[in-house]
Short mmCIF file of C-alpha atoms in Angstrom, two decimals:
data_model
loop_
_atom_site.label_atom_id
_atom_site.label_comp_id
_atom_site.label_asym_id
_atom_site.label_seq_id
_atom_site.Cartn_x
_atom_site.Cartn_y
_atom_site.Cartn_z
CA MET A 1 -34.05 -70.85 85.30
CA VAL A 2 -33.91 -67.01 84.89
CA SER A 3 -35.05 -64.98 82.05
CA PHE A 4 -33.87 -61.35 81.20
CA LEU A 5 -34.82 -58.77 78.56
CA ILE A 6 -32.18 -57.63 76.06
CA MET A 7 -32.62 -55.77 72.75
CA ASN A 8 -36.35 -56.35 72.99
CA LYS A 9 -35.75 -60.15 73.36
CA ILE A 10 -36.40 -62.40 76.20
CA ILE A 11 -33.76 -64.96 76.85
CA TYR A 12 -34.08 -67.82 79.22
CA VAL A 13 -31.07 -69.07 81.01
CA ASP A 14 -30.39 -72.36 83.26
CA GLU A 15 -27.85 -71.04 85.75
CA THR A 16 -26.89 -74.64 86.72
CA THR A 17 -26.00 -75.63 83.14
CA GLY A 18 -25.44 -72.43 81.03
CA MET A 19 -27.96 -73.60 78.50
CA PHE A 20 -30.02 -70.58 76.99
CA SER A 21 -32.75 -70.20 74.57
CA TYR A 22 -35.38 -67.71 73.38
CA SER A 23 -37.98 -70.15 74.54
CA TYR A 24 -38.76 -71.54 77.90
CA PHE A 25 -37.38 -74.95 78.57
CA ASP A 26 -37.36 -77.50 81.05
CA ASN A 27 -33.96 -79.02 82.34
CA ASP A 28 -34.84 -82.37 83.88
CA GLU A 29 -31.26 -83.25 84.43
CA ASN A 30 -30.07 -82.68 88.05
CA HIS A 31 -26.98 -81.01 86.96
CA TYR A 32 -24.30 -80.74 89.88
CA ILE A 33 -20.99 -79.22 89.47
CA ASP A 34 -18.27 -81.18 91.46
CA TYR A 35 -15.83 -78.31 92.30
CA GLU A 36 -13.59 -80.45 94.29
CA GLU A 37 -13.26 -83.11 91.51
CA ILE A 38 -12.48 -80.25 88.98
CA ILE A 39 -9.84 -78.56 91.34
CA THR A 40 -8.34 -82.04 92.35
CA SER A 41 -7.97 -82.92 88.62
CA PHE A 42 -7.04 -79.81 87.33
CA SER A 43 -3.60 -79.68 85.29
CA PRO A 44 -2.53 -76.65 82.95
CA THR A 45 -1.78 -78.03 79.52
CA PHE A 46 0.06 -74.79 78.72
CA ILE A 47 1.63 -71.96 80.85
CA THR A 48 2.44 -68.21 80.03
CA ILE A 49 5.55 -66.88 81.68
CA CYS A 50 5.46 -63.20 81.97
CA LEU A 51 8.93 -61.56 82.03
CA CYS A 52 9.00 -57.78 82.90
CA VAL A 53 12.13 -57.00 80.92
CA SER A 54 11.72 -53.29 81.61
CA ASN A 55 10.51 -51.26 84.46
CA ALA A 56 11.24 -48.12 82.31
CA CYS A 57 8.80 -46.51 79.80
CA ASN A 58 8.99 -43.57 77.28
CA PHE A 59 5.32 -42.96 78.04
CA ASN A 60 3.30 -41.43 80.89
CA CYS A 61 -0.06 -42.82 80.06
CA GLU A 62 -2.95 -41.29 82.53
CA TYR A 63 -4.09 -44.83 83.55
CA CYS A 64 -1.08 -46.90 83.96
CA PHE A 65 -0.97 -49.25 86.82
CA ASN A 66 2.69 -48.96 87.38
CA LYS A 67 3.25 -46.16 89.80
CA ASN A 68 6.71 -47.11 90.73
CA LYS A 69 8.95 -47.16 87.44
CA ASN A 70 12.50 -47.40 88.42
CA ASN A 71 14.20 -47.66 85.12
CA LYS A 72 15.55 -51.13 85.86
CA LYS A 73 15.76 -54.02 83.18
CA MET A 74 15.89 -57.57 83.57
CA THR A 75 18.96 -59.38 82.50
CA PHE A 76 18.99 -62.26 80.02
CA GLU A 77 20.74 -64.50 82.71
CA LEU A 78 17.79 -64.21 85.16
CA ALA A 79 15.30 -64.57 82.37
CA LYS A 80 16.94 -67.80 81.32
CA LYS A 81 16.94 -69.08 84.92
CA ILE A 82 13.12 -68.29 85.21
CA ILE A 83 12.37 -70.03 81.88
CA ASP A 84 14.50 -73.02 82.86
CA LYS A 85 12.79 -73.43 86.37
CA MET A 86 9.02 -73.11 85.22
CA ILE A 87 9.68 -75.45 82.10
CA ASP A 88 12.05 -78.12 83.45
CA ILE A 89 11.16 -78.24 87.08
CA GLU A 90 7.51 -76.78 87.56
CA PHE A 91 5.79 -77.51 84.33
CA PRO A 92 7.72 -80.20 82.41
CA TYR A 93 4.41 -81.99 81.39
CA CYS A 94 2.73 -79.01 79.57
CA ASP A 95 2.18 -79.33 75.97
CA LYS A 96 3.06 -75.71 75.03
CA TYR A 97 4.68 -72.68 76.62
CA TYR A 98 4.26 -69.00 76.05
CA VAL A 99 6.80 -66.43 77.19
CA ASP A 100 5.09 -62.83 77.41
CA VAL A 101 7.70 -60.16 77.67
CA SER A 102 5.28 -57.33 78.08
CA GLY A 103 5.42 -56.72 81.77
CA TYR A 104 4.78 -53.32 83.05
CA GLY A 105 7.04 -50.95 81.18
CA GLU A 106 8.12 -50.54 77.45
CA PRO A 107 9.75 -53.84 76.34
CA LEU A 108 11.37 -52.44 73.59
CA LEU A 109 13.76 -50.45 75.79
CA ASN A 110 15.10 -53.99 76.51
CA LEU A 111 15.25 -55.16 72.77
CA ASP A 112 18.51 -56.93 73.23
CA CYS A 113 17.29 -58.95 76.04
CA ILE A 114 14.15 -59.87 74.22
CA LEU A 115 16.08 -61.20 71.26
CA LYS A 116 18.58 -63.22 73.54
CA ILE A 117 15.28 -64.74 75.16
CA ASN A 118 13.62 -65.57 71.94
CA LYS A 119 16.95 -67.29 70.55
CA TYR A 120 17.10 -69.30 73.86
CA CYS A 121 13.54 -70.26 73.61
CA GLN A 122 13.95 -71.51 70.06
CA GLU A 123 17.11 -73.51 71.43
CA LYS A 124 15.21 -74.84 74.30
CA SER A 125 12.13 -75.75 72.16
CA ASP A 126 14.50 -77.79 69.78
CA LEU A 127 15.68 -79.66 72.85
CA ILE A 128 12.45 -80.32 74.54
CA ARG A 129 10.57 -80.63 71.09
CA LYS A 130 7.72 -78.65 72.40
CA GLU A 131 6.67 -75.12 71.20
CA ILE A 132 7.80 -72.02 73.17
CA LEU A 133 6.27 -68.96 71.69
CA VAL A 134 7.67 -65.25 72.49
CA SER A 135 5.39 -62.35 72.29
CA PHE A 136 4.76 -58.98 73.76
CA VAL A 137 2.71 -55.89 73.53
CA THR A 138 4.38 -52.55 72.88
CA ASN A 139 3.26 -48.88 72.74
CA GLY A 140 4.54 -48.84 69.26
CA TYR A 141 6.51 -45.67 69.52
CA LEU A 142 10.08 -47.38 68.86
CA LEU A 143 8.47 -49.92 66.05
CA THR A 144 10.72 -48.38 63.21
CA LYS A 145 10.96 -50.59 60.18
CA GLU A 146 14.31 -51.90 61.12
CA VAL A 147 12.91 -53.36 64.74
CA VAL A 148 9.94 -54.64 62.92
CA ASN A 149 12.15 -56.63 60.61
CA VAL A 150 14.23 -58.01 63.40
CA LEU A 151 11.24 -59.14 65.33
CA GLN A 152 9.39 -60.68 62.30
CA ASN A 153 12.53 -62.48 61.12
CA SER A 154 13.06 -63.62 64.54
CA GLY A 155 9.49 -65.16 64.79
CA ILE A 156 8.34 -62.91 67.57
CA ILE A 157 4.74 -62.08 67.73
CA PHE A 158 4.05 -58.41 69.04
CA GLY A 159 0.74 -56.18 69.23
CA ILE A 160 0.48 -52.57 69.90
CA SER A 161 -1.39 -50.48 72.44
CA ILE A 162 -3.34 -47.73 70.56
CA ASP A 163 -6.56 -46.34 71.91
CA GLY A 164 -8.61 -45.94 68.65
CA ASP A 165 -8.92 -42.60 67.16
CA LYS A 166 -6.32 -39.76 67.20
CA ILE A 167 -8.22 -37.25 69.81
CA THR A 168 -9.05 -40.11 72.11
CA HIS A 169 -5.45 -41.66 72.00
CA ASN A 170 -3.46 -38.45 72.44
CA LYS A 171 -5.51 -37.46 75.58
CA LYS A 172 -4.50 -40.41 77.38
CA ARG A 173 -1.12 -41.64 76.14
CA LYS A 174 1.73 -38.96 75.72
CA THR A 175 5.48 -39.42 76.10
CA ILE A 176 7.03 -38.62 79.41
CA SER A 177 7.81 -35.19 77.81
CA GLU A 178 4.02 -34.68 77.28
CA GLN A 179 4.29 -35.10 73.42
CA ASP A 180 1.21 -36.47 71.56
CA THR A 181 2.11 -40.20 70.23
CA TYR A 182 -0.61 -41.36 67.94
CA ASP A 183 0.71 -39.90 64.52
CA ILE A 184 4.19 -41.80 65.22
CA ILE A 185 2.56 -44.95 66.26
CA LEU A 186 0.03 -45.26 63.31
CA ASN A 187 2.86 -44.38 60.74
CA ASN A 188 4.99 -46.99 62.36
CA VAL A 189 1.95 -49.29 62.03
CA LYS A 190 1.40 -48.28 58.20
CA ASN A 191 5.00 -49.23 57.52
CA ILE A 192 4.68 -52.93 58.86
CA GLU A 193 4.16 -55.04 55.51
CA LYS A 194 3.39 -58.28 57.54
CA LYS A 195 0.03 -57.80 59.37
CA GLU A 196 -1.36 -61.12 59.55
CA PHE A 197 -0.63 -61.66 63.31
CA LEU A 198 -0.64 -58.07 64.18
CA GLY A 199 -3.23 -57.17 66.99
CA CYS A 200 -3.89 -54.15 69.21
CA ALA A 201 -4.84 -53.45 72.68
CA VAL A 202 -7.27 -50.63 73.58
CA THR A 203 -8.09 -49.35 77.07
CA LEU A 204 -11.39 -47.93 77.85
CA SER A 205 -11.74 -45.25 80.43
CA THR A 206 -13.47 -42.02 80.50
CA PRO A 207 -15.25 -40.08 78.76
CA THR A 208 -17.24 -42.54 76.96
CA ILE A 209 -16.65 -42.67 73.32
CA SER A 210 -17.98 -44.38 70.12
CA LEU A 211 -16.97 -48.11 70.17
CA GLU A 212 -17.78 -48.43 66.42
CA THR A 213 -15.49 -45.32 65.80
CA ILE A 214 -12.72 -46.87 67.39
CA ILE A 215 -13.10 -50.28 65.77
CA ASP A 216 -13.57 -48.61 62.40
CA SER A 217 -10.36 -46.66 62.91
CA LEU A 218 -8.54 -49.82 63.73
CA LEU A 219 -9.77 -52.45 61.40
CA PRO A 220 -7.78 -51.33 58.36
CA TYR A 221 -4.50 -52.24 60.28
CA PHE A 222 -5.44 -54.89 62.73
CA ASN A 223 -6.92 -58.27 62.35
CA THR A 224 -7.08 -58.65 66.29
CA ILE A 225 -8.66 -55.91 68.22
CA SER A 226 -8.71 -56.23 72.12
CA ILE A 227 -10.83 -53.59 74.11
CA LYS A 228 -10.61 -53.69 78.02
CA PRO A 229 -11.96 -51.30 80.57
CA VAL A 230 -9.27 -49.56 82.58
CA ARG A 231 -8.44 -50.93 86.09
CA GLU A 232 -6.53 -48.76 88.55
CA SER A 233 -6.74 -45.21 87.27
CA SER A 234 -7.57 -41.60 88.10
CA SER A 235 -10.35 -41.87 85.31
CA PRO A 236 -12.05 -45.31 86.12
CA ILE A 237 -15.16 -46.59 84.49
CA SER A 238 -17.83 -45.43 87.19
CA LEU A 239 -21.21 -46.55 87.84
CA SER A 240 -22.26 -43.12 86.69
CA THR A 241 -20.80 -43.96 83.07
CA ILE A 242 -21.90 -47.58 83.12
CA ASP A 243 -25.28 -46.77 81.22
CA ARG A 244 -23.42 -44.77 78.42
CA TRP A 245 -20.86 -47.80 77.87
CA ASN A 246 -23.52 -50.51 77.95
CA GLN A 247 -25.34 -48.36 75.11
CA GLU A 248 -22.11 -48.20 73.19
CA TYR A 249 -21.89 -51.92 73.45
CA SER A 250 -25.57 -52.32 72.57
CA ASN A 251 -24.93 -50.26 69.34
CA LEU A 252 -21.86 -52.40 68.64
CA ALA A 253 -23.93 -55.45 68.90
CA ARG A 254 -26.62 -53.97 66.43
CA ARG A 255 -23.45 -53.47 64.12
CA ILE A 256 -22.38 -56.97 64.40
CA LEU A 257 -25.71 -58.22 63.47
CA ASN A 258 -26.22 -55.64 60.57
CA ASP A 259 -22.83 -56.87 59.31
CA ALA A 260 -23.82 -60.64 59.42
CA ARG A 261 -26.84 -59.90 57.25
CA LYS A 262 -24.19 -59.04 54.66
CA ASN A 263 -22.17 -62.04 55.52
CA ASN A 264 -19.38 -59.55 57.01
CA VAL A 265 -17.86 -60.99 60.18
CA LYS A 266 -14.68 -59.01 60.35
CA ILE A 267 -15.53 -57.02 63.53
CA LEU A 268 -16.88 -60.24 65.14
CA LYS A 269 -13.66 -62.41 64.41
CA SER A 270 -11.43 -59.49 65.30
CA LEU A 271 -12.83 -59.30 68.79
CA ILE A 272 -13.15 -63.13 69.24
CA ASN A 273 -9.54 -63.56 68.05
CA GLY A 274 -7.58 -62.04 70.98
CA ASP A 275 -8.19 -61.16 74.50
CA ASP A 276 -11.10 -58.47 74.10
CA TYR A 277 -13.44 -58.11 77.16
CA PHE A 278 -16.41 -58.65 74.88
CA GLY A 279 -15.03 -61.24 72.64
CA LYS A 280 -14.38 -63.55 75.36
CA PHE A 281 -18.02 -63.64 76.29
CA LEU A 282 -18.86 -64.08 72.70
CA TYR A 283 -16.42 -66.85 72.35
CA ARG A 284 -18.00 -68.82 75.53
CA SER A 285 -21.54 -68.21 74.24
CA ILE A 286 -20.90 -69.34 70.94
CA LEU A 287 -19.01 -72.65 71.87
CA LYS A 288 -21.34 -73.11 74.92
CA ASN A 289 -17.96 -73.00 76.96
CA LEU A 290 -18.63 -72.51 80.65
CA THR A 291 -15.96 -71.51 83.30
CA ILE A 292 -15.84 -71.65 87.19
CA ASN A 293 -12.68 -69.45 87.61
CA ARG A 294 -11.99 -65.82 86.42
CA CYS A 295 -8.83 -65.99 84.71
CA ASP A 296 -5.21 -67.72 84.56
CA TYR A 297 -3.81 -65.80 87.56
CA GLY A 298 -1.38 -68.05 89.38
CA ILE A 299 -2.91 -70.94 87.47
CA SER A 300 -1.15 -70.94 84.09
CA ARG A 301 0.14 -67.51 84.14
CA PHE A 302 3.03 -66.25 86.56
CA CYS A 303 4.60 -63.13 86.12
CA PHE A 304 8.22 -62.18 87.14
CA THR A 305 9.54 -58.69 87.93
CA GLU A 306 12.87 -57.44 86.77
CA ASP A 307 14.57 -58.65 89.95
CA GLY A 308 12.81 -62.23 89.85
CA LYS A 309 9.79 -61.67 92.37
CA MET A 310 6.76 -63.74 91.26
CA PHE A 311 3.11 -62.52 90.97
CA GLY A 312 -0.01 -63.91 89.20
CA CYS A 313 -0.15 -61.18 86.64
CA ALA A 314 1.66 -57.68 85.83
CA PRO A 315 -0.88 -55.39 87.59
CA ALA A 316 -0.47 -57.64 90.92
CA THR A 317 3.21 -56.44 90.96
CA SER A 318 1.86 -53.20 92.67
CA TYR A 319 1.06 -55.12 95.77
CA GLU A 320 3.79 -56.58 97.63
CA GLU A 321 1.32 -58.46 99.64
CA LEU A 322 0.07 -60.46 96.46
CA ARG A 323 3.58 -61.73 95.87
CA MET A 324 3.26 -65.42 95.27
CA PRO A 325 5.73 -67.59 97.53
CA PHE A 326 5.43 -70.60 95.70
CA VAL A 327 4.31 -72.18 92.42
CA ASN A 328 1.11 -74.15 92.92
CA ALA A 329 -1.51 -74.32 90.17
CA ASN A 330 -3.96 -76.39 92.17
CA TYR A 331 -3.60 -74.21 95.15
CA TYR A 332 -4.30 -70.82 93.27
CA PHE A 333 -7.05 -72.40 91.25
CA LYS A 334 -8.99 -73.67 94.33
CA LYS A 335 -8.34 -70.17 96.03
CA GLN A 336 -9.81 -68.52 92.88
CA VAL A 337 -12.92 -70.72 92.72
CA GLU A 338 -13.53 -70.64 96.34
CA ASP A 339 -13.23 -67.00 96.60
CA THR A 340 -15.38 -66.49 93.42
CA LYS A 341 -18.04 -68.66 95.00
CA LYS A 342 -18.43 -66.58 98.12
CA THR A 343 -19.32 -63.49 96.10
CA CYS A 344 -20.57 -64.39 92.80
CA SER A 345 -22.27 -68.09 92.62
CA SER A 346 -25.72 -66.66 93.04
CA CYS A 347 -25.40 -64.71 89.97
CA PRO A 348 -27.17 -66.51 86.98
CA PHE A 349 -24.11 -65.45 84.66
CA TYR A 350 -21.46 -66.78 86.81
CA LEU A 351 -20.58 -69.68 84.70
CA PHE A 352 -20.02 -67.20 81.80
CA CYS A 353 -18.06 -64.78 83.66
CA GLY A 354 -16.02 -66.84 86.31
CA GLY A 355 -16.25 -64.15 88.78
CA GLU A 356 -14.37 -60.95 89.76
CA CYS A 357 -10.65 -60.03 88.80
CA PHE A 358 -8.34 -61.04 91.78
CA ILE A 359 -6.85 -57.47 91.78
CA GLU A 360 -10.37 -55.53 91.81
CA THR A 361 -11.09 -57.87 94.88
CA LYS A 362 -7.97 -56.76 96.60
CA ILE A 363 -8.49 -53.08 95.80
CA ASN A 364 -12.26 -52.98 96.61
CA ASN A 365 -12.32 -55.77 99.18
CA SER A 366 -15.11 -57.18 97.11
CA LYS A 367 -16.58 -57.00 93.50
CA ASN A 368 -16.15 -53.86 91.32
CA SER A 369 -19.96 -52.92 90.96
CA SER A 370 -19.39 -51.02 88.05
CA LEU A 371 -17.41 -53.39 85.98
CA CYS A 372 -19.86 -56.31 87.28
CA SER A 373 -22.53 -54.30 85.56
CA LEU A 374 -20.94 -54.05 82.32
CA LYS A 375 -19.88 -57.84 82.34
CA LYS A 376 -23.55 -58.73 82.94
CA HIS A 377 -24.68 -56.58 80.16
CA LEU A 378 -21.78 -57.65 77.79
CA ILE A 379 -22.89 -61.58 78.51
CA GLN A 380 -26.64 -60.70 77.83
CA LEU A 381 -25.44 -59.20 74.75
CA SER A 382 -23.23 -62.27 73.83
CA LEU A 383 -25.94 -64.58 74.40
CA TYR A 384 -28.39 -62.62 72.23
CA ILE A 385 -25.93 -62.33 69.55
CA SER A 386 -25.16 -65.99 69.53
CA LEU A 387 -29.13 -66.77 69.49
CA GLU A 388 -29.63 -64.33 66.54
CA LEU A 389 -26.97 -65.74 64.43
CA GLU A 390 -27.94 -69.36 65.27
CA THR A 391 -31.65 -68.62 64.41
CA ASN A 392 -31.46 -66.16 61.71
CA PHE A 393 -27.94 -66.53 60.03
CA PRO A 394 -26.93 -70.00 60.45
CA PHE A 395 -24.28 -69.90 57.91
CA VAL A 396 -22.53 -67.05 59.71
CA PHE A 397 -22.95 -68.87 62.77
CA TYR A 398 -21.36 -71.95 61.39
CA GLN A 399 -18.43 -69.71 60.22
CA ILE A 400 -17.92 -68.11 63.70
CA TYR A 401 -18.30 -71.45 65.36
CA GLU A 402 -15.53 -73.09 63.53
CA PHE A 403 -13.44 -69.88 63.96
CA CYS A 404 -13.93 -70.29 67.75
CA LYS A 405 -12.91 -73.88 67.56
CA GLU A 406 -9.90 -72.99 65.65
CA LYS A 407 -8.96 -70.59 68.29
CA GLN A 408 -9.47 -73.10 70.86
CA LYS A 409 -6.93 -75.32 69.21
CA ARG A 410 -4.08 -72.73 69.82
CA PHE A 411 -3.97 -74.05 73.58
CA SER A 412 -3.45 -77.66 72.83
CA ILE A 413 -1.05 -79.78 70.91
CA ASN A 414 -1.15 -79.62 67.15
CA LYS A 415 -1.50 -83.45 66.51
CA GLU A 416 -0.66 -83.38 62.89
CA LEU A 417 2.56 -81.47 63.55
CA TYR A 418 3.55 -83.77 66.34
CA GLU A 419 2.89 -86.79 63.83
CA PHE A 420 4.93 -85.11 61.33
CA LEU A 421 7.94 -84.41 63.65
CA SER A 422 7.94 -88.03 64.82
CA LEU A 423 8.19 -89.14 61.08
CA HIS A 424 11.17 -86.71 60.64
CA GLU A 425 13.16 -87.25 63.80
CA ASN A 426 16.14 -85.84 61.75
CA TYR A 427 14.66 -82.43 61.74
CA SER A 428 14.91 -80.17 64.91
CA PHE A 429 11.84 -78.98 66.27
CA ASN A 430 11.75 -75.36 64.79
CA GLU A 431 13.16 -76.71 61.43
CA GLY A 432 10.30 -79.35 61.04
CA LYS A 433 7.55 -77.08 62.31
CA GLU A 434 8.59 -74.50 59.58
CA ILE A 435 8.55 -77.26 56.83
CA PHE A 436 5.27 -78.56 58.37
CA TYR A 437 3.52 -75.34 57.98
CA SER A 438 5.08 -74.65 54.38
CA LEU A 439 3.17 -77.67 53.33
CA LYS A 440 -0.05 -76.80 54.49
#
């Protein structure tokens, strides 16, 4: 049992079970995590196939991890070959498949290939009668009305990288000719009529800026906001700026709870809905979901370069020695768990965090101390927010708990859909899915 002080409240955490409370409690259960059993029985129910369709980009972002842009593009023939191999041979038993064509360049520079990939995935989805969903993140510069219409009419989900307010964004994200990009991107966003599934990705670097300002500038346009700290960069988040970032997140936590008093959960939902750094800890705290591994690297995520080399994620492609020679989810799951246990198992927040990023471990030969400090603070804030909502705003807590449960369902079979399809075998998978959701 450990305790910590956060926002003038003491919280007790049982580091072996992940239980937490404002009051000291005895846990009489002898809790033992059988890591070997978990590893042996592990089998992903879904996978993400990342295809780097373009190694070219029209931007020159200060913090881009891809330092070796060669302007090459993936061919549709290679993309098709990879999709077939991963679905038909490596993971035929999965319930669902995601194809992410973001990679490490600007995907819209290879739009024709994306559209062919999506068409093929729909055909394959009809063939295997399982969902294969295509998505990507773009810098938004090429998102004209015509491009948006083509993407949305094709059922392709996309998000946009934008760093909050105009001044902050334009400092970091310029074109290759050093032109500002914010106004063009925001105008493209404003012209998108159907924004229900539109999300944005924000990169935190230096200097420290107001998180509330970032979020308030984006909420009118995006239902999902994913804020993540920069990794490899000339302006990383360092130990010297962590205290200021921690304070910004504390201010954001106060804002979330002040909004909860007014039954306003828009910010909370926008962070939990996607892949936000803070949001994932909020999600785990509210659902009491624990984890023994950091991420889906080489486990349920596999990234392929434009020439077909396989890595665990897009940033890993910068390191040839991290190239994956074979597909084995259990092998990489075991490696991730064992590596993390060596460096993080003594941390009381290990089961909420899952350990250090594989790439950070490679770069630093250990943990990234600054990001580790930030994660601990975010986990503590997440436990605090969860307890405050549950204790003082139970109705709001129930809303968010149900919202988290709905998010959880995205990664498993929709049983109602498959029951409907089994009763209407005359429909193709995609035709039946469209009819099913139209009746909901």
